[in-house]
């Protein structure tokens, strides 16, 4: 084994130009693969972190309340008891929050906008503080009643700044209109689509706008330590909440605002809980991620085809140049299997060194991009929900990419290596060319 590796190193060193050319190609493909994976993973993590912080938990206990058969509101009454039971039933919790849900018209002296409204208790929102980047004002201001957080686009369109007052208007459950004056306490950096249609006010202010009781909220958001536990937790809560006497809606994997038409057609009144997960609430992000992964897969496939064809051609040339050497080795007693192993080990060594170099280069590029804080165009920021490009490289992914490309280059070398091993000694020794 060691002897074969030494022969492989010697051959790679002897044909230095060819080795550098082919090794550089392998390194380039590996570096590109690592960068593409970093880009894909970074965008996915950024989008999921922003979306699951701003508009959904990993698992959500929401629901609808109907005072009459045809009038549904996205609220949960008696939420403290539900919150207490959820804490008891879900030991996998990282943290849990509850938020009001609403849709209102925000009016300033210069304009107006129809926006989704989140009613939050900012003191109990650790994830919210990690995602929101405040440009003006402070998040702590949301602890005061009748305040609002706007995003830059909204503030620009409404022509307001921190300290100004806007009016929020919305219909109550009784069908009457209500308004509340809000003081702008924070203007945050835009977060893609999320900042186009969401504003945040204190939970008490939202309840006051809709004239709801103190024990009312919009949904309870559960954030788990491991997002892979979502199906298990969701199924368990469906069972335990039903056993506790709550009416639970049949599973409908759509965002809550798509369900109004269906719920309003049903004859029941009172409250029904609705259990969803982050994939249900932000399915539009899954479409983007699927498209991104598909594009990355196609690029990687094309690059692998190119590098495999290159390796095969190079080995063909190498075998042609070394035909007389092969004949000599066979004549002095080297078995066909060792000739085959000699070329395979050469490809394996070249593949490993090439992928190692490429992985280091790709990793360096990713770290440099993150350190530079590269800004993305506005149209891209809308989809990735961040103004900065973040490349996330995980060690397992890098090692996986190295092993995959090394395996491909070694496997493709089997064909010319096998043909080299089948050469007859006499024919090979008299080969000219």
Coordinates of C-alpha atoms in Angstrom, one line a residue:
X1 CA 0.0 0.0 0.0
X2 CA 2.7 2.5 1.0
X3 CA 4.7 1.6 -2.0
X4 CA 1.8 2.3 -4.3
X5 CA 1.3 5.7 -2.7
X6 CA 5.1 6.5 -3.1
X7 CA 4.8 5.5 -6.8
X8 CA 1.7 7.7 -7.1
X9 CA 3.6 10.7 -5.6
X10 CA 6.6 10.1 -7.8
X11 CA 4.5 10.0 -10.9
X12 CA 2.6 13.2 -10.0
X13 CA 5.9 14.9 -9.3
X14 CA 7.4 13.7 -12.6
X15 CA 4.5 15.0 -14.6
X16 CA 4.3 18.3 -12.8
X17 CA 2.7 20.3 -15.5
X18 CA -0.1 17.9 -16.0
X19 CA -0.5 17.4 -12.2
X20 CA -0.8 21.2 -11.7
X21 CA -3.3 21.6 -14.5
X22 CA -5.6 18.8 -13.4
X23 CA -5.1 19.4 -9.7
X24 CA -5.9 23.1 -10.2
X25 CA -9.1 22.1 -12.0
X26 CA -10.1 19.8 -9.2
X27 CA -9.3 22.5 -6.6
X28 CA -11.3 25.0 -8.6
X29 CA -14.3 22.8 -8.7
X30 CA -14.0 22.0 -5.0
X31 CA -13.6 25.7 -4.1
X32 CA -16.6 26.6 -6.2
X33 CA -18.6 23.8 -4.6
X34 CA -17.7 25.0 -1.1
X35 CA -18.7 28.6 -2.0
X36 CA -22.0 27.5 -3.5
X37 CA -22.8 25.4 -0.5
X38 CA -21.8 28.3 1.8
X39 CA -24.0 30.6 -0.2
X40 CA -27.0 28.2 -0.3
X41 CA -26.7 27.3 3.4
X42 CA -26.1 30.9 4.4
X43 CA -29.2 32.2 2.5
X44 CA -31.3 29.4 3.9
X45 CA -30.2 30.0 7.5
X46 CA -30.7 33.8 7.2
X47 CA -34.2 33.4 5.6
X48 CA -35.3 30.8 8.2
X49 CA -33.9 32.8 11.1
X50 CA -35.6 36.0 10.0
X51 CA -38.9 34.4 9.1
X52 CA -39.1 32.2 12.1
X53 CA -38.4 35.1 14.4
X54 CA -40.6 37.7 12.8
X55 CA -43.7 35.8 11.7
X56 CA -43.8 32.3 13.1
X57 CA -42.4 29.9 15.7
X58 CA -41.1 26.4 15.0
X59 CA -44.5 25.2 16.2
X60 CA -47.5 27.5 16.6
X61 CA -50.6 27.2 18.7
X62 CA -52.9 29.6 17.0
X63 CA -56.6 29.4 16.3
X64 CA -59.8 31.2 15.4
X65 CA -62.7 32.6 17.5
X66 CA -66.1 33.0 16.0
X67 CA -68.8 35.1 17.7
X68 CA -71.1 34.1 14.8
X69 CA -70.9 31.4 12.1
X70 CA -69.6 33.7 9.4
X71 CA -67.2 36.0 11.4
X72 CA -63.8 34.6 12.4
X73 CA -61.0 36.4 14.2
X74 CA -57.4 35.0 14.5
X75 CA -57.3 35.0 18.3
X76 CA -56.8 32.6 21.2
X77 CA -58.7 33.3 24.4
X78 CA -57.5 32.1 27.8
X79 CA -54.0 31.8 26.5
X80 CA -52.2 31.8 30.0
X81 CA -53.6 28.3 30.7
X82 CA -52.7 27.0 27.3
X83 CA -49.2 28.5 27.7
X84 CA -48.8 26.7 31.0
X85 CA -49.9 23.4 29.5
X86 CA -47.6 23.8 26.5
X87 CA -44.6 24.4 28.8
X88 CA -45.4 21.2 30.7
X89 CA -46.0 19.1 27.5
X90 CA -42.9 20.3 25.6
X91 CA -39.6 19.8 27.4
X92 CA -37.8 20.3 24.1
X93 CA -38.6 24.1 24.3
X94 CA -35.8 26.6 23.9
X95 CA -38.1 29.6 24.6
X96 CA -41.8 30.5 24.0
X97 CA -43.6 33.7 23.2
X98 CA -47.1 34.8 22.4
X99 CA -48.1 37.5 20.0
X100 CA -51.2 39.2 18.8
X101 CA -52.1 39.1 15.2
X102 CA -53.9 41.8 13.3
X103 CA -54.3 43.8 10.1
X104 CA -54.7 47.6 10.2
X105 CA -54.3 50.8 8.3
X106 CA -51.4 53.0 9.5
X107 CA -51.9 56.7 8.7
X108 CA -49.5 59.6 8.9
X109 CA -49.7 63.2 7.7
X110 CA -48.1 62.2 4.4
X111 CA -49.7 58.8 3.6
X112 CA -51.2 55.5 4.7
X113 CA -50.4 51.8 4.4
X114 CA -52.3 48.6 5.1
X115 CA -50.0 46.4 7.2
X116 CA -50.0 43.3 9.3
X117 CA -49.6 44.1 13.0
X118 CA -47.7 41.9 15.5
X119 CA -48.5 42.6 19.2
X120 CA -45.4 41.7 21.2
X121 CA -44.0 41.7 24.7
X122 CA -40.5 42.9 23.7
X123 CA -39.0 42.0 27.1
X124 CA -39.7 38.3 26.5
X125 CA -38.5 38.2 22.9
X126 CA -34.9 37.1 22.8
X127 CA -35.0 36.0 19.2
X128 CA -36.6 39.3 18.1
X129 CA -33.6 41.3 19.5
X130 CA -31.1 39.1 17.6
X131 CA -32.8 39.7 14.2
X132 CA -34.0 43.3 14.3
X133 CA -31.3 45.9 13.6
X134 CA -32.5 49.3 14.9
X135 CA -31.4 52.3 12.8
X136 CA -33.1 54.9 14.9
X137 CA -34.6 54.8 18.4
X138 CA -34.6 51.7 20.7
X139 CA -36.4 48.4 20.9
X140 CA -36.9 49.0 24.7
X141 CA -39.4 51.8 23.7
X142 CA -41.8 49.1 22.7
X143 CA -42.3 48.3 26.4
X144 CA -44.3 51.5 26.7
X145 CA -48.0 51.5 25.6
X146 CA -49.1 53.0 22.3
X147 CA -45.8 52.8 20.6
X148 CA -44.8 51.3 17.2
X149 CA -41.7 49.9 15.4
X150 CA -41.6 50.6 11.7
X151 CA -39.1 49.5 9.1
X152 CA -37.1 51.9 6.9
X153 CA -39.3 51.5 3.8
X154 CA -42.4 52.1 5.8
X155 CA -41.0 55.2 7.6
X156 CA -39.8 56.6 4.3
X157 CA -43.2 56.1 2.6
X158 CA -45.1 57.5 5.6
X159 CA -42.5 60.3 6.0
X160 CA -42.1 59.8 9.7
X161 CA -39.1 59.6 12.1
X162 CA -38.6 58.5 15.7
X163 CA -40.8 60.6 18.0
X164 CA -43.5 61.3 15.3
X165 CA -47.1 60.0 15.8
X166 CA -49.1 57.8 13.4
X167 CA -52.6 56.6 13.7
X168 CA -53.6 52.9 13.4
X169 CA -57.2 52.0 12.4
X170 CA -58.9 48.6 12.4
X171 CA -62.4 47.1 12.7
X172 CA -63.1 45.3 16.0
X173 CA -64.8 41.9 16.4
X174 CA -68.1 43.7 16.9
X175 CA -67.8 45.3 13.5
X176 CA -67.1 48.9 14.7
X177 CA -64.0 50.8 13.7
X178 CA -61.4 51.8 16.3
X179 CA -58.2 53.9 16.2
X180 CA -55.2 54.4 18.4
X181 CA -52.4 57.0 18.1
X182 CA -48.9 55.5 18.2
X183 CA -45.6 57.1 18.9
X184 CA -42.7 55.8 16.6
X185 CA -40.0 54.6 19.0
X186 CA -37.9 52.6 16.6
X187 CA -37.1 52.4 12.9
X188 CA -35.4 49.1 11.9
X189 CA -33.4 48.0 8.9
X190 CA -35.5 46.3 6.2
X191 CA -35.7 42.5 6.3
X192 CA -36.8 41.5 2.8
X193 CA -40.5 40.8 2.3
X194 CA -41.1 40.7 6.1
X195 CA -40.5 44.4 6.3
X196 CA -42.9 45.2 3.5
X197 CA -46.0 44.2 5.4
X198 CA -45.3 43.9 9.2
X199 CA -45.1 46.4 12.0
X200 CA -44.9 45.7 15.7
X201 CA -46.7 47.3 18.7
X202 CA -47.0 46.3 22.3
X203 CA -49.3 43.4 22.9
X204 CA -51.5 45.5 25.2
X205 CA -51.9 48.2 22.5
X206 CA -53.1 45.6 19.9
X207 CA -55.6 44.3 22.4
X208 CA -56.8 47.8 23.1
X209 CA -57.2 48.5 19.3
X210 CA -59.3 45.4 18.9
X211 CA -61.0 45.8 22.3
X212 CA -60.0 42.3 23.4
X213 CA -59.6 40.9 27.0
X214 CA -56.3 40.7 28.8
X215 CA -56.2 36.8 28.4
X216 CA -56.4 37.1 24.6
X217 CA -53.5 36.7 22.1
X218 CA -53.0 35.8 18.5
X219 CA -50.8 32.7 18.7
X220 CA -48.3 31.0 20.9
X221 CA -44.9 30.5 19.2
X222 CA -42.7 27.6 20.3
X223 CA -39.0 27.7 19.5
X224 CA -37.3 24.3 20.0
X225 CA -33.7 23.5 20.7
X226 CA -33.7 21.2 17.7
X227 CA -35.9 22.1 14.8
X228 CA -36.0 18.4 13.7
X229 CA -38.3 17.7 16.6
X230 CA -41.1 19.8 15.1
X231 CA -43.3 16.9 13.8
X232 CA -43.0 15.0 17.1
X233 CA -43.9 18.1 19.2
X234 CA -46.7 19.1 16.9
X235 CA -48.3 15.6 17.0
X236 CA -47.9 15.4 20.8
X237 CA -49.5 18.9 21.3
X238 CA -52.4 18.0 19.1
X239 CA -53.1 15.0 21.3
X240 CA -52.6 16.7 24.7
X241 CA -54.6 19.8 23.9
X242 CA -57.5 17.7 22.7
X243 CA -57.4 15.6 25.8
X244 CA -57.4 18.8 27.9
X245 CA -60.8 19.7 26.3
X246 CA -59.7 22.1 23.6
X247 CA -61.3 21.9 20.1
X248 CA -58.4 21.5 17.6
X249 CA -58.8 22.1 13.9
X250 CA -57.9 19.4 11.4
X251 CA -54.4 19.7 10.1
X252 CA -54.3 22.3 7.2
X253 CA -50.7 23.0 6.2
X254 CA -51.2 26.6 5.2
X255 CA -50.6 30.0 6.7
X256 CA -53.4 31.2 9.0
X257 CA -54.5 34.1 6.7
X258 CA -55.3 31.5 3.9
X259 CA -57.8 29.8 6.2
X260 CA -60.3 32.6 6.8
X261 CA -62.5 31.6 3.9
X262 CA -62.7 28.0 5.0
X263 CA -63.3 28.8 8.6
X264 CA -66.0 31.4 7.8
X265 CA -67.9 28.7 5.8
X266 CA -68.1 26.4 8.8
X267 CA -71.1 26.5 11.1
X268 CA -69.3 26.3 14.5
X269 CA -69.0 29.2 16.9
X270 CA -66.6 29.7 19.8
X271 CA -62.9 28.8 19.7
X272 CA -60.9 26.2 17.8
X273 CA -57.1 25.9 18.2
X274 CA -55.0 25.5 15.0
X275 CA -51.6 23.8 15.2
X276 CA -49.1 24.7 12.5
X277 CA -45.3 24.7 12.0
X278 CA -42.9 27.1 10.4
X279 CA -43.1 25.3 7.1
X280 CA -46.9 25.9 6.9
X281 CA -46.7 29.6 7.8
X282 CA -43.8 30.5 5.4
X283 CA -44.3 28.0 2.6
X284 CA -43.3 30.8 0.1
X285 CA -39.7 30.6 1.5
X286 CA -39.6 26.9 0.8
X287 CA -40.3 27.6 -2.8
X288 CA -37.3 29.9 -2.9
X289 CA -35.1 27.5 -1.1
X290 CA -36.1 24.6 -3.3
X291 CA -35.3 26.7 -6.4
X292 CA -32.0 27.7 -4.9
X293 CA -31.0 24.1 -4.1
X294 CA -32.1 23.0 -7.5
X295 CA -29.9 25.6 -9.3
X296 CA -26.9 24.8 -7.0
X297 CA -27.4 21.0 -7.8
X298 CA -27.4 21.7 -11.6
X299 CA -24.3 23.8 -11.4
X300 CA -22.5 21.2 -9.4
X301 CA -23.6 18.4 -11.7
X302 CA -22.3 20.3 -14.8
X303 CA -19.0 21.1 -13.1
X304 CA -18.5 17.4 -12.1
X305 CA -19.1 16.2 -15.6
X306 CA -16.5 18.7 -16.9
X307 CA -13.9 17.6 -14.3
X308 CA -14.6 13.9 -14.8
X309 CA -14.2 14.1 -18.5
X310 CA -10.9 16.1 -17.9
X311 CA -9.6 13.4 -15.6
X312 CA -10.4 10.6 -18.0
X313 CA -8.7 12.4 -20.9
X314 CA -5.7 13.2 -18.8
X315 CA -5.3 9.6 -17.7
X316 CA -5.7 8.4 -21.2
X317 CA -2.8 10.6 -22.2
X318 CA -0.8 9.5 -19.2
X319 CA -1.3 5.8 -20.1
X320 CA -0.4 6.5 -23.7
X321 CA 2.8 8.2 -22.6
X322 CA 3.7 5.4 -20.1
X323 CA 2.7 2.4 -22.2
X324 CA 6.3 1.2 -22.5
X325 CA 6.7 1.7 -18.7
X326 CA 3.6 -0.4 -18.1
X327 CA 5.0 -3.1 -20.4
X328 CA 8.3 -3.2 -18.5
X329 CA 6.6 -3.4 -15.2
X330 CA 4.4 -6.3 -16.4
X331 CA 7.5 -8.0 -17.9
X332 CA 9.3 -8.0 -14.6
X333 CA 6.3 -9.5 -12.8
X334 CA 3.9 -6.8 -11.7
X335 CA 0.4 -8.2 -11.6
X336 CA -2.5 -6.6 -13.5
X337 CA -4.2 -5.7 -10.2
X338 CA -1.2 -3.8 -9.0
X339 CA -1.0 -1.9 -12.3
X340 CA -4.7 -1.1 -11.9
X341 CA -4.1 0.0 -8.3
X342 CA -1.1 2.1 -9.3
X343 CA -3.2 4.3 -11.6
X344 CA -6.2 4.4 -9.1
X345 CA -3.9 5.5 -6.3
X346 CA -2.5 8.2 -8.5
X347 CA -6.0 9.5 -9.2
X348 CA -6.9 9.2 -5.5
X349 CA -3.8 11.1 -4.4
X350 CA -4.4 13.8 -7.0
X351 CA -8.1 14.1 -6.1
X352 CA -7.4 14.3 -2.3
X353 CA -4.7 17.0 -2.7
X354 CA -6.8 18.9 -5.2
X355 CA -9.9 18.9 -3.1
X356 CA -8.0 19.8 0.1
X357 CA -6.5 22.8 -1.7
X358 CA -9.9 23.8 -3.1
X359 CA -11.7 23.4 0.2
X360 CA -9.1 25.7 1.9
X361 CA -9.5 28.3 -0.8
X362 CA -13.3 28.1 -0.7
X363 CA -13.3 28.4 3.1
X364 CA -11.0 31.4 2.9
X365 CA -13.3 33.1 0.3
X366 CA -16.4 32.5 2.5
X367 CA -14.7 33.9 5.6
X368 CA -13.4 36.9 3.7
X369 CA -16.9 37.7 2.3
X370 CA -18.4 37.5 5.8
X371 CA -15.7 39.7 7.3
X372 CA -16.2 42.3 4.5
X373 CA -19.9 42.5 5.2
X374 CA -20.8 42.5 1.5
X375 CA -24.1 44.2 0.7
X376 CA -26.5 42.7 -1.7
X377 CA -28.8 44.5 -4.3
X378 CA -32.2 45.5 -3.0
X379 CA -34.0 42.9 -5.2
X380 CA -31.9 40.1 -3.7
X381 CA -32.3 41.5 -0.1
X382 CA -36.1 41.1 -0.6
X383 CA -35.7 37.3 -1.0
X384 CA -32.9 36.5 1.4
X385 CA -34.3 38.9 4.1
X386 CA -31.0 40.5 4.8
X387 CA -29.0 43.4 3.4
X388 CA -25.7 41.6 4.0
X389 CA -24.5 38.4 2.3
X390 CA -23.8 35.6 4.7
X391 CA -21.9 32.5 3.7
X392 CA -22.3 29.6 6.1
X393 CA -19.8 26.8 5.9
X394 CA -20.1 23.8 8.1
X395 CA -17.2 21.4 8.6
X396 CA -19.3 18.3 7.7
X397 CA -20.3 19.9 4.4
X398 CA -16.7 20.7 3.5
X399 CA -15.5 17.2 4.3
X400 CA -18.5 15.7 2.5
X401 CA -17.6 17.8 -0.6
X402 CA -14.0 16.7 -0.5
X403 CA -14.9 13.0 -0.2
X404 CA -17.6 13.3 -2.9
X405 CA -15.2 14.9 -5.5
X406 CA -12.3 12.6 -4.5
X407 CA -14.6 9.6 -4.9
X408 CA -15.8 10.8 -8.3
X409 CA -12.3 11.4 -9.6
X410 CA -11.1 8.0 -8.3
X411 CA -14.1 6.2 -9.8
X412 CA -13.7 7.8 -13.2
X413 CA -10.1 6.7 -13.3
X414 CA -11.0 3.1 -13.1
X415 CA -11.9 2.9 -16.8
X416 CA -8.5 3.9 -18.2
X417 CA -6.7 2.2 -15.3
X418 CA -8.4 -1.1 -16.1
X419 CA -7.5 -0.8 -19.8
X420 CA -3.9 -0.1 -18.8
X421 CA -3.8 -3.2 -16.7
X422 CA -5.0 -5.3 -19.7
X423 CA -2.1 -4.4 -21.9
X424 CA 0.1 -7.3 -22.9
X425 CA 3.8 -6.8 -21.8
X426 CA 5.2 -7.4 -25.3
X427 CA 2.8 -5.1 -27.0
X428 CA 3.4 -2.4 -24.5
X429 CA 7.2 -2.6 -24.6
X430 CA 7.2 -2.2 -28.3
X431 CA 4.7 0.7 -28.3
X432 CA 5.9 3.8 -30.1
X433 CA 4.3 7.2 -29.3

